[in-house]
Every structure is written in C-alpha cells, then in structure tokens.
Amino acid sequence: MTNWIPQYITNGITESSNSQTLMKDLPKNEQVGMLMLELRKTNSATIYNTRSIMDEITKIEIIADGSKVIASAQPEVLSYLAFVAQGGEVPDHRFFKGGAAVQRLHLPIWFGRYPWDEEYLLDTGQYSTVQVWITYALDTAYSASGSFQHTITYWRPLTKLPVKGFIRSREIKVEVPSAAAQTIRHDLPVTYPWHLVGARIHDVDQDINTNLTGIELNIDSGRLLLVDTDADEIYYENMRKFRPAHGYVNQPVVIGAETDVQTFGEWAFPRGAVTVSGNRLPVLTGLAGETVDITVYVADTGVAATDAIPIALDMPSSMPHKCMLIGDFRKWPFPIGNYKEAWIDYVMAAYTITLRTFVQEVVAEKL
C-alpha cells in the first residue's frame, strides 16, 4: 500500500480575464491518482440565490495530445462522479450567496475505480502532453470582475506503480429538447468497458419523476435490456446506494418574504434552515426539484418578515445536481465491446429541461 503525495500545478492564481479557456499542463512522466481543482470567485454586491460559481464554468476537460479526451464534463457532472466514487461523500463546495462573499468549488477528479486505486490511475508518460482545460465566463452582474482564482493540485504515488489503465469520464450527449411529451434517444459508446452510465435531468423547479416517466438502457436492439423502468425506481436504487443522504451544501443567503433558493440536490428533503440573526423563524413552504421556497416569519407575531434576514440552509440529497446513476458496473465492468450498439431511451414529459448523458469507461493503459 503506497503513500500519496500532493503537489501544486497552480497555487492561488487570480485571472484578469472574465472569460476564457484556461489551459494548464500536468507534469510529464507522472502517475496521477487524483486531480483536485479549487476554483473561487467573489460575488458582486448583488445577491442571487439561484446561482453559483458552477453556473459560470461551462466545462472542465483533461486532454492528452491535444485531442484525446480523458475527462470532459460540466462541473455538476464531475461533482456527481466524485460523489459516487467517494461512496456518497459530497465534495466540499461552499456557495456563499451574500454580496462580496467568496464562493469556492473544491472538485476532485479521480482516475481510479475508487479513491486511491493503485492499479488504475492516469499515467501522463503515455502521452506527449496532458492538460487540464477550464472554460469559464463570469457574469459580472453577480460576480466581481477579475476575481476568478484557481489552485490545482495533483496527487501521485510515492513510488511508481504497475498501472493497468484509468477511468475515463465524459459527457456523451447534451440536449435541450422541446417541451413536449416524447422519447429521446442517446447513443452510447461501445469501445471500452463501462464503469457506470448516468444522466443529468436539469430542471430546477421540477422533480425528476415529473420530467421523466421511463428509462430504457438497450443493447443490440433489445437483445439485452439492462434497465427498463421509471424514474422512481432509479431514484430508490440511488438512495439505497448512497444512504444516508448527505447535506449537500450550507447556503447562507439573505431572504425576506417567500423566496426561491437553489439547493443543488434532487428530492432534497429538508434537514433544516436557521436564521443567524434577529427574532425570525424560517419555514420551508415549497419543494420541487432543486428549488426550495422559504418564508421568514417574525417569531413573536407570526407575520412574514419584510426585511432581509440571513439564513443557513442545509439540505440532504442522494442525487446531487439532479444526476442519477442508471447503470452501475463499478464492481464488474460491463463488456460493451462484445456488442454492436447501445442507447438510452428517455420517455419525457412536456417540460423544458437540459438532458445530459455521461459515462465512465475502463481504459486499458492508454487512449
């Protein structure tokens, strides 16, 4: 059993640009078990309860030799994949909503089948170059100009290990379908064995089982159906695997009468909301999708408060970011290379959503 050593790639670097694809080299001839991204930005004076630093990062990628995709997804999907890899432990995200507060996204990207896997990790010596690309665009209505900051750290084994391969993480298809009842098909890759298959059904004010009525994971035109069920059953299976559902994030927000607050968790049943000042009582008056409605009352009169009161909101969820695990092959990789084709059929209700299908694949040695 080896020890793991952290080393900086960047340390607290602030970018003057509000919009770019930031590119940083990973070390050559190194073995990387995990890449930790710590990304920060400072809020402007404006408070926006339904936005976070994640909304301003379009995509995070790890690219070898200029075009070989080792990882590629939006931060919400990568955060969920870390949540799954860590057995239901959510990454450290600190989304402080107050004016001039700092929001911080800690995002680990694991290259093994599980944390600190000594057989599967990224060997940068197999490529001429390996880079991390971070595409972001600060919305200066809600973010201070020139406040994007990054610290990037890689974790390597103390001594070189005999590497078998690595886990590749990527979004396969992103689609914004029309708001109509329909079946949407996303084709899946069939080259490398599957580690897991999942989806993000993003609609902040509707539950997944409202957006989605059926899911079918189809291999070779029905020769093998790995999944054929509804969203409720997928949710219950996710909840079984990742219990107890952890409080995803504490959100100090400023709130008056009934206000929508984004919690970043699907079916995020409330753990609690407390005021941090004043004679006030917060009440959760609505819950759907990632959104919670909160009304703050004056405790001794029972009437809704008219002033803005800071609160701290803590919500648990087994499905952070409205992501769900559809096919779980973490113990035994699914040999999709033995088949010709595969797809997921999503039976959708008439709502406007963003639908993302993602996979993790077991890559032997290198791409």
mmCIF file of C-alpha atoms in Angstrom:
data_model
loop_
_atom_site.group_PDB
_atom_site.id
_atom_site.type_symbol
_atom_site.label_atom_id
_atom_site.label_comp_id
_atom_site.label_asym_id
_atom_site.label_seq_id
_atom_site.Cartn_x
_atom_site.Cartn_y
_atom_site.Cartn_z
ATOM 1 C CA MET A 1 0.000 0.000 0.000
ATOM 2 C CA THR A 2 1.555 3.253 -1.122
ATOM 3 C CA ASN A 3 1.511 6.764 0.237
ATOM 4 C CA TRP A 4 0.103 9.579 -1.892
ATOM 5 C CA ILE A 5 1.884 12.907 -2.302
ATOM 6 C CA PRO A 6 0.124 16.203 -3.213
ATOM 7 C CA GLN A 7 1.911 18.705 -5.446
ATOM 8 C CA TYR A 8 0.791 22.059 -6.834
ATOM 9 C CA ILE A 9 0.300 22.819 -10.504
ATOM 10 C CA THR A 10 -1.019 26.291 -9.646
ATOM 11 C CA ASN A 11 -1.438 27.913 -6.249
ATOM 12 C CA GLY A 12 -3.924 30.748 -5.714
ATOM 13 C CA ILE A 13 -3.553 32.294 -9.166
ATOM 14 C CA THR A 14 -6.079 35.044 -9.977
ATOM 15 C CA GLU A 15 -7.018 35.532 -13.627
ATOM 16 C CA SER A 16 -7.568 39.027 -15.020
ATOM 17 C CA SER A 17 -9.812 37.664 -17.774
ATOM 18 C CA ASN A 18 -13.514 37.191 -17.034
ATOM 19 C CA SER A 19 -13.954 34.677 -19.854
ATOM 20 C CA GLN A 20 -11.521 32.137 -21.311
ATOM 21 C CA THR A 21 -10.494 28.511 -21.604
ATOM 22 C CA LEU A 22 -7.707 28.207 -19.062
ATOM 23 C CA MET A 23 -5.106 25.573 -20.024
ATOM 24 C CA LYS A 24 -2.561 24.151 -17.580
ATOM 25 C CA ASP A 25 -0.059 21.337 -18.164
ATOM 26 C CA LEU A 26 0.018 18.260 -15.992
ATOM 27 C CA PRO A 27 3.532 17.020 -15.154
ATOM 28 C CA LYS A 28 5.270 14.775 -17.673
ATOM 29 C CA ASN A 29 6.082 11.139 -16.895
ATOM 30 C CA GLU A 30 3.962 11.135 -13.763
ATOM 31 C CA GLN A 31 1.256 8.905 -12.331
ATOM 32 C CA VAL A 32 -1.809 10.805 -11.127
ATOM 33 C CA GLY A 33 -4.379 9.229 -8.853
ATOM 34 C CA MET A 34 -6.493 12.342 -8.394
ATOM 35 C CA LEU A 35 -6.558 15.927 -9.638
ATOM 36 C CA MET A 36 -8.010 18.449 -7.174
ATOM 37 C CA LEU A 37 -9.386 21.716 -8.520
ATOM 38 C CA GLU A 38 -10.070 24.545 -6.093
ATOM 39 C CA LEU A 39 -11.869 27.290 -8.015
ATOM 40 C CA ARG A 40 -13.036 30.566 -6.493
ATOM 41 C CA LYS A 41 -14.816 33.745 -7.432
ATOM 42 C CA THR A 42 -16.043 36.752 -5.474
ATOM 43 C CA ASN A 43 -19.685 37.799 -5.598
ATOM 44 C CA SER A 44 -20.562 41.317 -6.613
ATOM 45 C CA ALA A 45 -22.745 43.348 -4.267
ATOM 46 C CA THR A 46 -25.829 41.790 -5.884
ATOM 47 C CA ILE A 47 -27.297 38.740 -4.158
ATOM 48 C CA TYR A 48 -28.620 35.946 -6.371
ATOM 49 C CA ASN A 49 -30.000 32.933 -4.527
ATOM 50 C CA THR A 50 -30.293 30.664 -7.560
ATOM 51 C CA ARG A 51 -26.792 30.983 -8.959
ATOM 52 C CA SER A 52 -23.353 29.669 -8.004
ATOM 53 C CA ILE A 53 -19.820 29.522 -9.367
ATOM 54 C CA MET A 54 -20.802 26.270 -11.100
ATOM 55 C CA ASP A 55 -23.135 28.195 -13.408
ATOM 56 C CA GLU A 56 -20.165 30.216 -14.663
ATOM 57 C CA ILE A 57 -17.958 27.234 -15.512
ATOM 58 C CA THR A 58 -19.032 25.756 -18.840
ATOM 59 C CA LYS A 59 -16.813 22.696 -18.938
ATOM 60 C CA ILE A 60 -13.778 21.070 -17.346
ATOM 61 C CA GLU A 61 -11.650 18.798 -19.519
ATOM 62 C CA ILE A 62 -8.456 16.780 -19.326
ATOM 63 C CA ILE A 63 -6.990 16.436 -22.801
ATOM 64 C CA ALA A 64 -3.983 14.388 -23.936
ATOM 65 C CA ASP A 65 -2.001 15.164 -27.088
ATOM 66 C CA GLY A 66 -4.363 17.996 -27.977
ATOM 67 C CA SER A 67 -7.421 15.874 -28.791
ATOM 68 C CA LYS A 68 -7.646 12.682 -26.709
ATOM 69 C CA VAL A 69 -10.404 13.092 -24.122
ATOM 70 C CA ILE A 70 -9.525 11.714 -20.701
ATOM 71 C CA ALA A 71 -12.271 13.680 -18.939
ATOM 72 C CA SER A 72 -14.829 16.169 -20.242
ATOM 73 C CA ALA A 73 -17.987 17.354 -18.483
ATOM 74 C CA GLN A 74 -19.619 20.296 -16.795
ATOM 75 C CA PRO A 75 -18.641 20.728 -13.124
ATOM 76 C CA GLU A 76 -22.003 19.460 -11.835
ATOM 77 C CA VAL A 77 -21.473 16.099 -13.550
ATOM 78 C CA LEU A 78 -17.861 15.834 -12.367
ATOM 79 C CA SER A 79 -19.008 16.679 -8.840
ATOM 80 C CA TYR A 80 -21.594 13.899 -9.017
ATOM 81 C CA LEU A 81 -18.999 11.420 -10.303
ATOM 82 C CA ALA A 82 -16.796 12.312 -7.329
ATOM 83 C CA PHE A 83 -19.826 11.821 -5.058
ATOM 84 C CA VAL A 84 -20.312 8.313 -6.494
ATOM 85 C CA ALA A 85 -16.607 7.408 -6.366
ATOM 86 C CA GLN A 86 -16.455 8.512 -2.730
ATOM 87 C CA GLY A 87 -19.423 6.368 -1.740
ATOM 88 C CA GLY A 88 -21.866 9.229 -1.207
ATOM 89 C CA GLU A 89 -19.439 11.759 0.252
ATOM 90 C CA VAL A 90 -20.090 15.099 -1.399
ATOM 91 C CA PRO A 91 -17.155 17.308 -2.406
ATOM 92 C CA ASP A 92 -16.521 20.464 -0.408
ATOM 93 C CA HIS A 93 -18.494 23.189 -2.195
ATOM 94 C CA ARG A 94 -19.000 26.485 -0.369
ATOM 95 C CA PHE A 95 -21.587 28.613 -2.142
ATOM 96 C CA PHE A 96 -21.889 31.729 -0.015
ATOM 97 C CA LYS A 97 -24.628 33.891 -1.504
ATOM 98 C CA GLY A 98 -24.100 37.220 0.222
ATOM 99 C CA GLY A 99 -22.783 40.297 -1.537
ATOM 100 C CA ALA A 100 -18.962 40.386 -1.846
ATOM 101 C CA ALA A 101 -18.682 36.858 -0.398
ATOM 102 C CA VAL A 102 -16.280 34.278 -1.868
ATOM 103 C CA GLN A 103 -17.697 31.127 -3.470
ATOM 104 C CA ARG A 104 -15.398 28.110 -3.548
ATOM 105 C CA LEU A 105 -15.656 24.915 -5.574
ATOM 106 C CA HIS A 106 -13.460 22.016 -4.456
ATOM 107 C CA LEU A 107 -13.671 19.392 -7.207
ATOM 108 C CA PRO A 108 -11.717 16.097 -7.129
ATOM 109 C CA ILE A 109 -11.334 14.169 -10.384
ATOM 110 C CA TRP A 110 -10.487 10.531 -9.678
ATOM 111 C CA PHE A 111 -8.742 8.385 -12.298
ATOM 112 C CA GLY A 112 -9.198 5.102 -10.430
ATOM 113 C CA ARG A 113 -12.148 2.797 -9.917
ATOM 114 C CA TYR A 114 -12.297 4.132 -6.372
ATOM 115 C CA PRO A 115 -10.223 6.642 -4.371
ATOM 116 C CA TRP A 116 -6.525 5.750 -4.156
ATOM 117 C CA ASP A 117 -6.779 2.833 -6.571
ATOM 118 C CA GLU A 118 -3.209 1.511 -7.028
ATOM 119 C CA GLU A 119 -3.908 -0.285 -10.324
ATOM 120 C CA TYR A 120 -5.905 2.307 -12.260
ATOM 121 C CA LEU A 121 -4.561 5.863 -12.449
ATOM 122 C CA LEU A 122 -3.535 8.339 -15.130
ATOM 123 C CA ASP A 123 -0.008 7.788 -16.490
ATOM 124 C CA THR A 124 0.984 11.040 -18.222
ATOM 125 C CA GLY A 125 4.122 9.348 -19.574
ATOM 126 C CA GLN A 126 1.919 7.610 -22.161
ATOM 127 C CA TYR A 127 1.337 10.941 -23.933
ATOM 128 C CA SER A 128 3.353 13.881 -25.226
ATOM 129 C CA THR A 129 1.164 16.359 -23.340
ATOM 130 C CA VAL A 130 -1.687 16.215 -20.847
ATOM 131 C CA GLN A 131 -3.554 19.410 -19.956
ATOM 132 C CA VAL A 132 -6.497 20.446 -17.817
ATOM 133 C CA TRP A 133 -8.816 22.883 -19.616
ATOM 134 C CA ILE A 134 -11.267 25.018 -17.620
ATOM 135 C CA THR A 135 -13.767 27.046 -19.641
ATOM 136 C CA TYR A 136 -15.463 29.773 -17.629
ATOM 137 C CA ALA A 137 -17.301 33.077 -18.112
ATOM 138 C CA LEU A 138 -18.012 35.265 -15.098
ATOM 139 C CA ASP A 139 -21.365 37.040 -15.129
ATOM 140 C CA THR A 140 -20.264 40.441 -13.859
ATOM 141 C CA ALA A 141 -23.822 41.284 -12.804
ATOM 142 C CA TYR A 142 -23.291 38.798 -9.975
ATOM 143 C CA SER A 143 -19.509 38.271 -9.894
ATOM 144 C CA ALA A 144 -16.697 40.717 -9.252
ATOM 145 C CA SER A 145 -14.652 41.376 -12.376
ATOM 146 C CA GLY A 146 -11.244 39.709 -12.398
ATOM 147 C CA SER A 147 -11.987 37.531 -9.363
ATOM 148 C CA PHE A 148 -11.647 34.023 -10.855
ATOM 149 C CA GLN A 149 -8.950 32.163 -8.917
ATOM 150 C CA HIS A 150 -7.556 28.638 -9.171
ATOM 151 C CA THR A 151 -5.424 26.234 -7.193
ATOM 152 C CA ILE A 152 -4.742 22.944 -8.993
ATOM 153 C CA THR A 153 -3.117 20.043 -7.158
ATOM 154 C CA TYR A 154 -2.281 16.552 -8.362
ATOM 155 C CA TRP A 155 -1.835 13.545 -6.093
ATOM 156 C CA ARG A 156 0.807 10.984 -7.085
ATOM 157 C CA PRO A 157 2.027 7.740 -5.507
ATOM 158 C CA LEU A 158 5.260 7.955 -3.530
ATOM 159 C CA THR A 159 6.750 5.229 -5.727
ATOM 160 C CA LYS A 160 5.802 4.275 -9.280
ATOM 161 C CA LEU A 161 3.088 1.626 -9.564
ATOM 162 C CA PRO A 162 2.332 -1.001 -12.252
ATOM 163 C CA VAL A 163 -0.582 0.740 -13.973
ATOM 164 C CA LYS A 164 -3.292 -1.257 -15.752
ATOM 165 C CA GLY A 165 -5.264 1.716 -17.053
ATOM 166 C CA PHE A 166 -7.533 4.542 -15.910
ATOM 167 C CA ILE A 167 -11.177 5.547 -15.638
ATOM 168 C CA ARG A 168 -12.324 7.912 -18.384
ATOM 169 C CA SER A 169 -15.160 10.339 -17.528
ATOM 170 C CA ARG A 170 -17.126 12.200 -20.185
ATOM 171 C CA GLU A 171 -20.466 13.529 -21.279
ATOM 172 C CA ILE A 172 -21.720 11.713 -24.362
ATOM 173 C CA LYS A 173 -24.559 13.986 -25.416
ATOM 174 C CA VAL A 174 -26.174 17.219 -24.241
ATOM 175 C CA GLU A 175 -29.643 18.113 -25.492
ATOM 176 C CA VAL A 176 -32.330 20.705 -24.779
ATOM 177 C CA PRO A 177 -35.445 19.058 -26.232
ATOM 178 C CA SER A 178 -38.671 20.854 -26.978
ATOM 179 C CA ALA A 179 -41.216 20.961 -24.157
ATOM 180 C CA ALA A 180 -43.293 18.076 -25.479
ATOM 181 C CA ALA A 181 -44.052 14.523 -24.405
ATOM 182 C CA GLN A 182 -41.627 12.400 -26.417
ATOM 183 C CA THR A 183 -38.972 9.693 -26.342
ATOM 184 C CA ILE A 184 -35.385 10.901 -26.684
ATOM 185 C CA ARG A 185 -32.584 8.526 -27.637
ATOM 186 C CA HIS A 186 -28.920 8.983 -26.738
ATOM 187 C CA ASP A 187 -26.442 6.563 -28.318
ATOM 188 C CA LEU A 188 -23.707 5.193 -26.058
ATOM 189 C CA PRO A 189 -20.061 4.344 -26.851
ATOM 190 C CA VAL A 190 -19.202 0.666 -27.328
ATOM 191 C CA THR A 191 -15.382 0.707 -27.411
ATOM 192 C CA TYR A 192 -14.278 0.476 -23.775
ATOM 193 C CA PRO A 193 -15.927 -1.440 -20.900
ATOM 194 C CA TRP A 194 -18.409 0.640 -18.925
ATOM 195 C CA HIS A 195 -17.688 1.608 -15.330
ATOM 196 C CA LEU A 196 -21.004 3.441 -14.987
ATOM 197 C CA VAL A 197 -23.688 5.150 -17.063
ATOM 198 C CA GLY A 198 -25.707 8.107 -15.797
ATOM 199 C CA ALA A 199 -27.720 11.165 -16.693
ATOM 200 C CA ARG A 200 -28.426 14.680 -15.501
ATOM 201 C CA ILE A 201 -32.020 15.822 -15.969
ATOM 202 C CA HIS A 202 -31.733 19.511 -15.199
ATOM 203 C CA ASP A 203 -34.943 21.385 -14.439
ATOM 204 C CA VAL A 204 -34.546 23.359 -11.231
ATOM 205 C CA ASP A 205 -38.237 23.551 -10.308
ATOM 206 C CA GLN A 206 -39.488 20.055 -11.231
ATOM 207 C CA ASP A 207 -38.698 16.648 -9.764
ATOM 208 C CA ILE A 208 -37.022 14.072 -11.994
ATOM 209 C CA ASN A 209 -40.039 11.764 -11.905
ATOM 210 C CA THR A 210 -42.138 14.660 -13.214
ATOM 211 C CA ASN A 211 -39.752 15.306 -16.111
ATOM 212 C CA LEU A 212 -39.066 11.670 -16.853
ATOM 213 C CA THR A 213 -41.576 8.812 -16.902
ATOM 214 C CA GLY A 214 -39.453 5.964 -18.270
ATOM 215 C CA ILE A 215 -35.835 4.885 -18.857
ATOM 216 C CA GLU A 216 -34.606 2.066 -21.075
ATOM 217 C CA LEU A 217 -30.935 1.060 -21.428
ATOM 218 C CA ASN A 218 -30.967 -1.005 -24.602
ATOM 219 C CA ILE A 219 -28.211 -3.229 -26.006
ATOM 220 C CA ASP A 220 -28.290 -4.519 -29.598
ATOM 221 C CA SER A 221 -31.888 -3.520 -30.400
ATOM 222 C CA GLY A 222 -33.483 -5.234 -27.446
ATOM 223 C CA ARG A 223 -31.292 -8.330 -27.278
ATOM 224 C CA LEU A 224 -30.376 -7.176 -23.799
ATOM 225 C CA LEU A 225 -32.274 -4.626 -21.703
ATOM 226 C CA LEU A 226 -30.104 -3.584 -18.768
ATOM 227 C CA VAL A 227 -32.682 -1.075 -17.492
ATOM 228 C CA ASP A 228 -36.390 -0.805 -18.276
ATOM 229 C CA THR A 229 -38.193 1.117 -15.544
ATOM 230 C CA ASP A 230 -39.346 4.535 -14.361
ATOM 231 C CA ALA A 231 -37.549 7.389 -12.608
ATOM 232 C CA ASP A 232 -38.925 6.465 -9.181
ATOM 233 C CA GLU A 233 -37.208 3.075 -9.239
ATOM 234 C CA ILE A 234 -33.915 4.617 -10.332
ATOM 235 C CA TYR A 235 -34.196 7.150 -7.521
ATOM 236 C CA TYR A 236 -34.869 4.496 -4.874
ATOM 237 C CA GLU A 237 -31.881 2.474 -6.065
ATOM 238 C CA ASN A 238 -29.662 5.573 -5.917
ATOM 239 C CA MET A 239 -30.972 6.313 -2.428
ATOM 240 C CA ARG A 240 -30.219 2.757 -1.327
ATOM 241 C CA LYS A 241 -26.621 3.018 -2.535
ATOM 242 C CA PHE A 242 -25.907 6.448 -1.128
ATOM 243 C CA ARG A 243 -27.611 6.489 2.269
ATOM 244 C CA PRO A 244 -27.584 8.457 4.391
ATOM 245 C CA ALA A 245 -28.169 11.327 2.010
ATOM 246 C CA HIS A 246 -25.686 13.973 2.998
ATOM 247 C CA GLY A 247 -26.363 17.662 3.414
ATOM 248 C CA TYR A 248 -25.056 18.863 0.101
ATOM 249 C CA VAL A 249 -24.229 22.457 0.933
ATOM 250 C CA ASN A 250 -24.746 25.082 3.579
ATOM 251 C CA GLN A 251 -26.040 28.228 1.933
ATOM 252 C CA PRO A 252 -26.005 31.454 3.886
ATOM 253 C CA VAL A 253 -28.489 33.541 1.919
ATOM 254 C CA VAL A 254 -30.314 36.782 2.553
ATOM 255 C CA ILE A 255 -34.057 36.360 2.416
ATOM 256 C CA GLY A 256 -37.278 38.233 3.183
ATOM 257 C CA ALA A 257 -40.747 37.025 2.155
ATOM 258 C CA GLU A 258 -41.190 33.795 0.159
ATOM 259 C CA THR A 259 -38.045 33.330 -1.901
ATOM 260 C CA ASP A 260 -36.719 30.572 -4.166
ATOM 261 C CA VAL A 261 -33.368 29.118 -3.139
ATOM 262 C CA GLN A 262 -31.480 26.590 -5.258
ATOM 263 C CA THR A 263 -30.236 23.624 -3.202
ATOM 264 C CA PHE A 264 -28.338 21.636 -5.867
ATOM 265 C CA GLY A 265 -29.946 18.334 -4.896
ATOM 266 C CA GLU A 266 -32.850 16.355 -6.327
ATOM 267 C CA TRP A 267 -35.633 15.462 -3.854
ATOM 268 C CA ALA A 268 -33.627 17.326 -1.237
ATOM 269 C CA PHE A 269 -35.807 16.747 1.801
ATOM 270 C CA PRO A 270 -35.043 19.472 4.339
ATOM 271 C CA ARG A 271 -32.667 18.908 7.182
ATOM 272 C CA GLY A 272 -33.142 22.408 8.494
ATOM 273 C CA ALA A 273 -32.992 26.140 7.986
ATOM 274 C CA VAL A 274 -31.941 28.505 10.733
ATOM 275 C CA THR A 275 -31.610 32.253 10.955
ATOM 276 C CA VAL A 276 -28.299 33.657 12.026
ATOM 277 C CA SER A 277 -29.634 36.934 13.403
ATOM 278 C CA GLY A 278 -32.855 38.526 14.596
ATOM 279 C CA ASN A 279 -36.128 37.260 16.051
ATOM 280 C CA ARG A 280 -37.090 35.281 12.937
ATOM 281 C CA LEU A 281 -38.462 31.839 12.083
ATOM 282 C CA PRO A 282 -37.762 30.343 8.618
ATOM 283 C CA VAL A 283 -40.389 27.973 7.193
ATOM 284 C CA LEU A 284 -39.952 25.775 4.114
ATOM 285 C CA THR A 285 -43.153 26.392 2.149
ATOM 286 C CA GLY A 286 -42.428 24.520 -1.053
ATOM 287 C CA LEU A 287 -40.070 21.915 -2.500
ATOM 288 C CA ALA A 288 -39.622 20.813 -6.117
ATOM 289 C CA GLY A 289 -36.549 19.673 -7.998
ATOM 290 C CA GLU A 290 -33.579 21.652 -6.729
ATOM 291 C CA THR A 291 -35.688 24.590 -5.581
ATOM 292 C CA VAL A 292 -36.924 25.318 -2.067
ATOM 293 C CA ASP A 293 -39.387 28.105 -1.245
ATOM 294 C CA ILE A 294 -38.676 29.770 2.089
ATOM 295 C CA THR A 295 -40.721 32.293 4.024
ATOM 296 C CA VAL A 296 -39.220 34.005 7.053
ATOM 297 C CA TYR A 297 -41.676 34.948 9.823
ATOM 298 C CA VAL A 298 -41.314 37.286 12.772
ATOM 299 C CA ALA A 299 -41.281 34.780 15.624
ATOM 300 C CA ASP A 300 -43.404 36.660 18.163
ATOM 301 C CA THR A 301 -46.102 37.903 15.725
ATOM 302 C CA GLY A 302 -46.317 35.129 13.128
ATOM 303 C CA VAL A 303 -46.378 37.554 10.189
ATOM 304 C CA ALA A 304 -43.997 37.360 7.237
ATOM 305 C CA ALA A 305 -40.842 39.408 7.677
ATOM 306 C CA THR A 306 -40.372 42.343 5.342
ATOM 307 C CA ASP A 307 -36.663 42.835 5.996
ATOM 308 C CA ALA A 308 -33.832 40.732 4.585
ATOM 309 C CA ILE A 309 -32.583 38.123 7.055
ATOM 310 C CA PRO A 310 -29.519 35.877 6.582
ATOM 311 C CA ILE A 311 -30.247 32.166 6.975
ATOM 312 C CA ALA A 312 -28.244 28.962 6.708
ATOM 313 C CA LEU A 313 -29.889 26.175 4.696
ATOM 314 C CA ASP A 314 -28.723 22.560 4.869
ATOM 315 C CA MET A 315 -30.390 20.036 2.551
ATOM 316 C CA PRO A 316 -29.634 16.314 2.107
ATOM 317 C CA SER A 317 -29.896 14.542 -1.244
ATOM 318 C CA SER A 318 -28.909 11.208 -2.764
ATOM 319 C CA MET A 319 -28.910 12.793 -6.227
ATOM 320 C CA PRO A 320 -26.787 15.972 -6.208
ATOM 321 C CA HIS A 321 -27.281 18.276 -9.208
ATOM 322 C CA LYS A 322 -30.239 16.153 -10.399
ATOM 323 C CA CYS A 323 -27.822 13.470 -11.577
ATOM 324 C CA MET A 324 -28.658 9.799 -11.350
ATOM 325 C CA LEU A 325 -26.846 6.504 -11.766
ATOM 326 C CA ILE A 326 -28.601 4.426 -14.441
ATOM 327 C CA GLY A 327 -26.116 1.584 -14.930
ATOM 328 C CA ASP A 328 -23.704 0.738 -12.107
ATOM 329 C CA PHE A 329 -20.839 -1.535 -13.174
ATOM 330 C CA ARG A 330 -18.236 -0.410 -10.664
ATOM 331 C CA LYS A 331 -17.648 -3.919 -9.297
ATOM 332 C CA TRP A 332 -17.654 -5.690 -12.647
ATOM 333 C CA PRO A 333 -17.085 -3.552 -15.781
ATOM 334 C CA PHE A 334 -19.741 -4.213 -18.402
ATOM 335 C CA PRO A 335 -18.086 -5.652 -21.568
ATOM 336 C CA ILE A 336 -19.913 -3.448 -24.051
ATOM 337 C CA GLY A 337 -17.240 -4.211 -26.667
ATOM 338 C CA ASN A 338 -18.902 -7.628 -27.102
ATOM 339 C CA TYR A 339 -21.973 -5.908 -28.567
ATOM 340 C CA LYS A 340 -22.626 -3.767 -31.630
ATOM 341 C CA GLU A 341 -24.700 -0.859 -30.343
ATOM 342 C CA ALA A 342 -26.250 0.627 -27.232
ATOM 343 C CA TRP A 343 -28.509 3.516 -26.339
ATOM 344 C CA ILE A 344 -30.703 5.027 -23.651
ATOM 345 C CA ASP A 345 -34.328 5.912 -24.397
ATOM 346 C CA TYR A 346 -35.714 8.631 -22.126
ATOM 347 C CA VAL A 347 -39.517 8.900 -22.041
ATOM 348 C CA MET A 348 -40.036 12.596 -21.334
ATOM 349 C CA ALA A 349 -42.985 14.661 -20.151
ATOM 350 C CA ALA A 350 -43.773 18.097 -21.582
ATOM 351 C CA TYR A 351 -41.224 20.223 -19.716
ATOM 352 C CA THR A 352 -38.210 22.242 -20.795
ATOM 353 C CA ILE A 353 -35.069 20.551 -19.498
ATOM 354 C CA THR A 354 -31.394 20.088 -20.251
ATOM 355 C CA LEU A 355 -30.626 16.391 -20.671
ATOM 356 C CA ARG A 356 -27.054 15.111 -20.336
ATOM 357 C CA THR A 357 -25.894 11.517 -20.670
ATOM 358 C CA PHE A 358 -22.490 10.653 -19.238
ATOM 359 C CA VAL A 359 -20.354 7.530 -18.965
ATOM 360 C CA GLN A 360 -17.232 6.342 -17.229
ATOM 361 C CA GLU A 361 -15.153 3.815 -19.149
ATOM 362 C CA VAL A 362 -12.321 1.485 -18.136
ATOM 363 C CA VAL A 363 -9.414 2.268 -20.470
ATOM 364 C CA ALA A 364 -6.551 -0.242 -20.565
ATOM 365 C CA GLU A 365 -3.159 1.513 -20.396
ATOM 366 C CA LYS A 366 -3.845 4.499 -22.683
ATOM 367 C CA LEU A 367 -6.133 6.004 -25.330
#
